[in-house]
């Protein structure tokens, strides 16, 4: 992890793991929108959104597990890895399983009174919601398992599972729609893919744990008496894995709980006040804009441990170098695609959404793209704060944002529907990005010039939208 070349290889590998399924999703959406019609496509979009939103129940355990696994491996304490991963897995099931049961029981009430489904779609909606509920614990535990692989820098294995999952998530419903338009069947395909993804990771990690146990047993049998006694003493009173998770990741966990919640709250409220067809294009344009997050998603798991090592060595020059390169790479790679999406929003959405296109989707999409771009830049500062022992500052910011955003979002959705939800969501993203970047400049040495440069690019991205909104005043 000390060489930038190796970091770049890991980022490229992660990027391919995210990019290939995303490309399939871009192709599948217009085909499914035309095949299913607005209402059924809206229900399918809600399925995709719900599977993504299940990350809320990860509780930040993924990042904590990744850091702890890397730490234990570096310290030669590999025997502690399996108990840590198992403890995190039990916590994920403890949170996920009761919610899944509740979702199965409440599915009829949600479908009839909350989603405002047409009468002929209610039964499909109930079945779809129940499949999603059953998938929830598997999705959450799968995040923990993936984090364990990332902590050991096994990005090859991570992407061996991630790419087929993306293919099934997007291509599976596309293929199944050739035979049926029943959304519950399409949701079952998505859930089956998640189950296979979880099972594959679990089997791989279980095999590795068995190998570690056999290796440590053989080493103990051949060790000298004094070394064997020391190992026995250490194993006799091991640090509780739950305590280790709390000590290493309490603030990371808090931020990990709040961040997905802040990101997906609009998708939970819009279905309560908007027709299901509006939900379809709203979720779709949000997902389209969030594809910009693919690069930060590839960069973050690689950047965080590299920064942590630099901070641990008190190597300020290296940490600043990493922060500068990561920020420049993020901006340089995403700026032109973001600008193209903003400038050509209408033709892109007409082609992509097909029958689900609505004129109201255009300004919402432009707003989402600009604000997501700003957030992508801020992800470097966010990773740096966590790696540099400043996770508490980021978590406190998210904790402060939550009640303010809840009130703002509720009022905006109630008064202005989907457009209000988009305005509130994007405003929070911009404010969060500005404050997070400022904290990075102040606390961990993020160069202020980089922050100002990419802030100016964000303003450029907002200009077409501001021009359209000012039309009545001109």
PDB file of N, CA and C in Angstrom, residues 271-325:
ATOM      1  N   UNK A 271     -42.605   8.396  -2.368  1.00  0.00           N
ATOM      2  CA  UNK A 271     -43.696   7.458  -2.664  1.00  0.00           C
ATOM      3  C   UNK A 271     -44.956   7.692  -1.830  1.00  0.00           C
ATOM      4  N   UNK A 272     -44.832   8.404  -0.701  1.00  0.00           N
ATOM      5  CA  UNK A 272     -45.990   8.630   0.157  1.00  0.00           C
ATOM      6  C   UNK A 272     -46.895   9.742  -0.377  1.00  0.00           C
ATOM      7  N   UNK A 273     -46.358  10.618  -1.213  1.00  0.00           N
ATOM      8  CA  UNK A 273     -47.151  11.766  -1.669  1.00  0.00           C
ATOM      9  C   UNK A 273     -47.272  11.862  -3.181  1.00  0.00           C
ATOM     10  N   UNK A 274     -46.482  11.100  -3.925  1.00  0.00           N
ATOM     11  CA  UNK A 274     -46.475  11.220  -5.375  1.00  0.00           C
ATOM     12  C   UNK A 274     -47.052   9.957  -6.022  1.00  0.00           C
ATOM     13  N   UNK A 275     -47.634  10.077  -7.214  1.00  0.00           N
ATOM     14  CA  UNK A 275     -48.106   8.895  -7.944  1.00  0.00           C
ATOM     15  C   UNK A 275     -46.935   7.960  -8.241  1.00  0.00           C
ATOM     16  N   UNK A 276     -47.243   6.684  -8.398  1.00  0.00           N
ATOM     17  CA  UNK A 276     -46.184   5.696  -8.601  1.00  0.00           C
ATOM     18  C   UNK A 276     -45.411   5.969  -9.878  1.00  0.00           C
ATOM     19  N   UNK A 277     -46.046   6.564 -10.899  1.00  0.00           N
ATOM     20  CA  UNK A 277     -45.324   6.899 -12.127  1.00  0.00           C
ATOM     21  C   UNK A 277     -44.265   7.965 -11.867  1.00  0.00           C
ATOM     22  N   UNK A 278     -44.583   8.950 -11.027  1.00  0.00           N
ATOM     23  CA  UNK A 278     -43.601   9.976 -10.661  1.00  0.00           C
ATOM     24  C   UNK A 278     -42.446   9.365  -9.879  1.00  0.00           C
ATOM     25  N   UNK A 279     -42.783   8.419  -9.003  1.00  0.00           N
ATOM     26  CA  UNK A 279     -41.740   7.721  -8.252  1.00  0.00           C
ATOM     27  C   UNK A 279     -40.762   7.055  -9.208  1.00  0.00           C
ATOM     28  N   UNK A 280     -41.287   6.511 -10.310  1.00  0.00           N
ATOM     29  CA  UNK A 280     -40.439   5.824 -11.279  1.00  0.00           C
ATOM     30  C   UNK A 280     -39.368   6.724 -11.849  1.00  0.00           C
ATOM     31  N   UNK A 281     -39.768   7.910 -12.392  1.00  0.00           N
ATOM     32  CA  UNK A 281     -38.729   8.761 -12.984  1.00  0.00           C
ATOM     33  C   UNK A 281     -37.867   9.420 -11.920  1.00  0.00           C
ATOM     34  N   UNK A 282     -38.444   9.717 -10.741  1.00  0.00           N
ATOM     35  CA  UNK A 282     -37.660  10.356  -9.684  1.00  0.00           C
ATOM     36  C   UNK A 282     -36.521   9.438  -9.231  1.00  0.00           C
ATOM     37  N   UNK A 283     -36.849   8.184  -8.957  1.00  0.00           N
ATOM     38  CA  UNK A 283     -35.819   7.232  -8.520  1.00  0.00           C
ATOM     39  C   UNK A 283     -34.808   6.992  -9.633  1.00  0.00           C
ATOM     40  N   UNK A 284     -35.299   6.910 -10.877  1.00  0.00           N
ATOM     41  CA  UNK A 284     -34.405   6.623 -11.996  1.00  0.00           C
ATOM     42  C   UNK A 284     -33.395   7.746 -12.216  1.00  0.00           C
ATOM     43  N   UNK A 285     -33.858   9.016 -12.207  1.00  0.00           N
ATOM     44  CA  UNK A 285     -32.907  10.108 -12.435  1.00  0.00           C
ATOM     45  C   UNK A 285     -31.949  10.245 -11.259  1.00  0.00           C
ATOM     46  N   UNK A 286     -32.427   9.948 -10.055  1.00  0.00           N
ATOM     47  CA  UNK A 286     -31.521   9.952  -8.915  1.00  0.00           C
ATOM     48  C   UNK A 286     -30.440   8.903  -9.052  1.00  0.00           C
ATOM     49  N   UNK A 287     -30.847   7.681  -9.462  1.00  0.00           N
ATOM     50  CA  UNK A 287     -29.861   6.625  -9.676  1.00  0.00           C
ATOM     51  C   UNK A 287     -28.888   7.000 -10.783  1.00  0.00           C
ATOM     52  N   UNK A 288     -29.402   7.631 -11.841  1.00  0.00           N
ATOM     53  CA  UNK A 288     -28.516   8.029 -12.928  1.00  0.00           C
ATOM     54  C   UNK A 288     -27.463   9.016 -12.476  1.00  0.00           C
ATOM     55  N   UNK A 289     -27.863  10.034 -11.716  1.00  0.00           N
ATOM     56  CA  UNK A 289     -26.898  11.020 -11.224  1.00  0.00           C
ATOM     57  C   UNK A 289     -25.909  10.396 -10.249  1.00  0.00           C
ATOM     58  N   UNK A 290     -26.377   9.460  -9.457  1.00  0.00           N
ATOM     59  CA  UNK A 290     -25.515   8.847  -8.458  1.00  0.00           C
ATOM     60  C   UNK A 290     -24.479   7.907  -9.056  1.00  0.00           C
ATOM     61  N   UNK A 291     -24.569   7.647 -10.364  1.00  0.00           N
ATOM     62  CA  UNK A 291     -23.506   6.873 -11.004  1.00  0.00           C
ATOM     63  C   UNK A 291     -22.165   7.596 -10.895  1.00  0.00           C
ATOM     64  N   UNK A 292     -22.190   8.894 -10.691  1.00  0.00           N
ATOM     65  CA  UNK A 292     -20.942   9.612 -10.471  1.00  0.00           C
ATOM     66  C   UNK A 292     -20.234   9.123  -9.213  1.00  0.00           C
ATOM     67  N   UNK A 293     -20.982   8.558  -8.299  1.00  0.00           N
ATOM     68  CA  UNK A 293     -20.378   8.034  -7.070  1.00  0.00           C
ATOM     69  C   UNK A 293     -19.547   6.776  -7.307  1.00  0.00           C
ATOM     70  N   UNK A 294     -19.603   6.243  -8.518  1.00  0.00           N
ATOM     71  CA  UNK A 294     -18.861   5.014  -8.775  1.00  0.00           C
ATOM     72  C   UNK A 294     -17.366   5.206  -8.558  1.00  0.00           C
ATOM     73  N   UNK A 295     -16.848   6.375  -8.955  1.00  0.00           N
ATOM     74  CA  UNK A 295     -15.413   6.587  -8.757  1.00  0.00           C
ATOM     75  C   UNK A 295     -15.052   6.726  -7.276  1.00  0.00           C
ATOM     76  N   UNK A 296     -15.750   7.576  -6.497  1.00  0.00           N
ATOM     77  CA  UNK A 296     -15.447   7.592  -5.055  1.00  0.00           C
ATOM     78  C   UNK A 296     -15.626   6.227  -4.393  1.00  0.00           C
ATOM     79  N   UNK A 297     -16.611   5.445  -4.875  1.00  0.00           N
ATOM     80  CA  UNK A 297     -16.810   4.119  -4.300  1.00  0.00           C
ATOM     81  C   UNK A 297     -15.626   3.208  -4.590  1.00  0.00           C
ATOM     82  N   UNK A 298     -14.991   3.393  -5.747  1.00  0.00           N
ATOM     83  CA  UNK A 298     -13.801   2.615  -6.068  1.00  0.00           C
ATOM     84  C   UNK A 298     -12.574   3.136  -5.334  1.00  0.00           C
ATOM     85  N   UNK A 299     -12.510   4.455  -5.143  1.00  0.00           N
ATOM     86  CA  UNK A 299     -11.341   5.081  -4.532  1.00  0.00           C
ATOM     87  C   UNK A 299     -11.313   4.922  -3.014  1.00  0.00           C
ATOM     88  N   UNK A 300     -12.470   5.080  -2.363  1.00  0.00           N
ATOM     89  CA  UNK A 300     -12.518   5.131  -0.905  1.00  0.00           C
ATOM     90  C   UNK A 300     -11.897   3.944  -0.191  1.00  0.00           C
ATOM     91  N   UNK A 301     -12.255   2.682  -0.552  1.00  0.00           N
ATOM     92  CA  UNK A 301     -11.678   1.542   0.165  1.00  0.00           C
ATOM     93  C   UNK A 301     -10.171   1.419   0.003  1.00  0.00           C
ATOM     94  N   UNK A 302      -9.613   2.034  -1.030  1.00  0.00           N
ATOM     95  CA  UNK A 302      -8.166   1.991  -1.244  1.00  0.00           C
ATOM     96  C   UNK A 302      -7.485   3.181  -0.573  1.00  0.00           C
ATOM     97  N   UNK A 303      -8.107   4.362  -0.684  1.00  0.00           N
ATOM     98  CA  UNK A 303      -7.504   5.578  -0.155  1.00  0.00           C
ATOM     99  C   UNK A 303      -7.433   5.579   1.371  1.00  0.00           C
ATOM    100  N   UNK A 304      -8.502   5.127   2.041  1.00  0.00           N
ATOM    101  CA  UNK A 304      -8.561   5.225   3.504  1.00  0.00           C
ATOM    102  C   UNK A 304      -7.400   4.521   4.203  1.00  0.00           C
ATOM    103  N   UNK A 305      -7.085   3.241   3.881  1.00  0.00           N
ATOM    104  CA  UNK A 305      -5.950   2.620   4.569  1.00  0.00           C
ATOM    105  C   UNK A 305      -4.612   3.259   4.217  1.00  0.00           C
ATOM    106  N   UNK A 306      -4.470   3.753   2.976  1.00  0.00           N
ATOM    107  CA  UNK A 306      -3.212   4.418   2.615  1.00  0.00           C
ATOM    108  C   UNK A 306      -3.028   5.697   3.425  1.00  0.00           C
ATOM    109  N   UNK A 307      -4.091   6.468   3.580  1.00  0.00           N
ATOM    110  CA  UNK A 307      -4.018   7.673   4.403  1.00  0.00           C
ATOM    111  C   UNK A 307      -3.760   7.328   5.869  1.00  0.00           C
ATOM    112  N   UNK A 308      -4.418   6.275   6.356  1.00  0.00           N
ATOM    113  CA  UNK A 308      -4.220   5.874   7.746  1.00  0.00           C
ATOM    114  C   UNK A 308      -2.755   5.538   8.017  1.00  0.00           C
ATOM    115  N   UNK A 309      -2.116   4.868   7.063  1.00  0.00           N
ATOM    116  CA  UNK A 309      -0.695   4.534   7.229  1.00  0.00           C
ATOM    117  C   UNK A 309       0.156   5.794   7.247  1.00  0.00           C
ATOM    118  N   UNK A 310      -0.161   6.741   6.371  1.00  0.00           N
ATOM    119  CA  UNK A 310       0.612   7.990   6.326  1.00  0.00           C
ATOM    120  C   UNK A 310       0.433   8.786   7.617  1.00  0.00           C
ATOM    121  N   UNK A 311      -0.790   8.860   8.121  1.00  0.00           N
ATOM    122  CA  UNK A 311      -1.028   9.573   9.378  1.00  0.00           C
ATOM    123  C   UNK A 311      -0.334   8.869  10.544  1.00  0.00           C
ATOM    124  N   UNK A 312      -0.346   7.531  10.539  1.00  0.00           N
ATOM    125  CA  UNK A 312       0.300   6.792  11.622  1.00  0.00           C
ATOM    126  C   UNK A 312       1.805   7.047  11.649  1.00  0.00           C
ATOM    127  N   UNK A 313       2.409   7.250  10.476  1.00  0.00           N
ATOM    128  CA  UNK A 313       3.852   7.535  10.406  1.00  0.00           C
ATOM    129  C   UNK A 313       4.148   9.014  10.608  1.00  0.00           C
ATOM    130  N   UNK A 314       3.089   9.813  10.803  1.00  0.00           N
ATOM    131  CA  UNK A 314       3.238  11.272  10.903  1.00  0.00           C
ATOM    132  C   UNK A 314       3.926  11.834   9.672  1.00  0.00           C
ATOM    133  N   UNK A 315       3.637  11.228   8.537  1.00  0.00           N
ATOM    134  CA  UNK A 315       4.224  11.650   7.272  1.00  0.00           C
ATOM    135  C   UNK A 315       3.267  12.632   6.602  1.00  0.00           C
ATOM    136  N   UNK A 316       3.375  13.895   7.004  1.00  0.00           N
ATOM    137  CA  UNK A 316       2.445  14.903   6.486  1.00  0.00           C
ATOM    138  C   UNK A 316       2.598  15.084   4.980  1.00  0.00           C
ATOM    139  N   UNK A 317       3.819  15.033   4.483  1.00  0.00           N
ATOM    140  CA  UNK A 317       4.034  15.225   3.045  1.00  0.00           C
ATOM    141  C   UNK A 317       3.293  14.152   2.240  1.00  0.00           C
ATOM    142  N   UNK A 318       3.362  12.911   2.718  1.00  0.00           N
ATOM    143  CA  UNK A 318       2.678  11.829   1.994  1.00  0.00           C
ATOM    144  C   UNK A 318       1.163  11.959   2.096  1.00  0.00           C
ATOM    145  N   UNK A 319       0.659  12.321   3.274  1.00  0.00           N
ATOM    146  CA  UNK A 319      -0.797  12.460   3.415  1.00  0.00           C
ATOM    147  C   UNK A 319      -1.328  13.580   2.537  1.00  0.00           C
ATOM    148  N   UNK A 320      -0.614  14.710   2.486  1.00  0.00           N
ATOM    149  CA  UNK A 320      -1.044  15.814   1.625  1.00  0.00           C
ATOM    150  C   UNK A 320      -0.960  15.408   0.156  1.00  0.00           C
ATOM    151  N   UNK A 321       0.084  14.660  -0.186  1.00  0.00           N
ATOM    152  CA  UNK A 321       0.225  14.193  -1.561  1.00  0.00           C
ATOM    153  C   UNK A 321      -0.945  13.289  -1.948  1.00  0.00           C
ATOM    154  N   UNK A 322      -1.311  12.371  -1.062  1.00  0.00           N
ATOM    155  CA  UNK A 322      -2.437  11.476  -1.338  1.00  0.00           C
ATOM    156  C   UNK A 322      -3.751  12.247  -1.452  1.00  0.00           C
ATOM    157  N   UNK A 323      -3.983  13.176  -0.535  1.00  0.00           N
ATOM    158  CA  UNK A 323      -5.209  13.968  -0.572  1.00  0.00           C
ATOM    159  C   UNK A 323      -5.287  14.806  -1.851  1.00  0.00           C
ATOM    160  N   UNK A 324      -4.168  15.391  -2.234  1.00  0.00           N
ATOM    161  CA  UNK A 324      -4.156  16.222  -3.442  1.00  0.00           C
ATOM    162  C   UNK A 324      -4.426  15.396  -4.682  1.00  0.00           C
ATOM    163  N   UNK A 325      -3.728  14.266  -4.817  1.00  0.00           N
ATOM    164  CA  UNK A 325      -3.908  13.432  -5.999  1.00  0.00           C
ATOM    165  C   UNK A 325      -5.315  12.841  -6.069  1.00  0.00           C
TER     166      UNK A 325
END
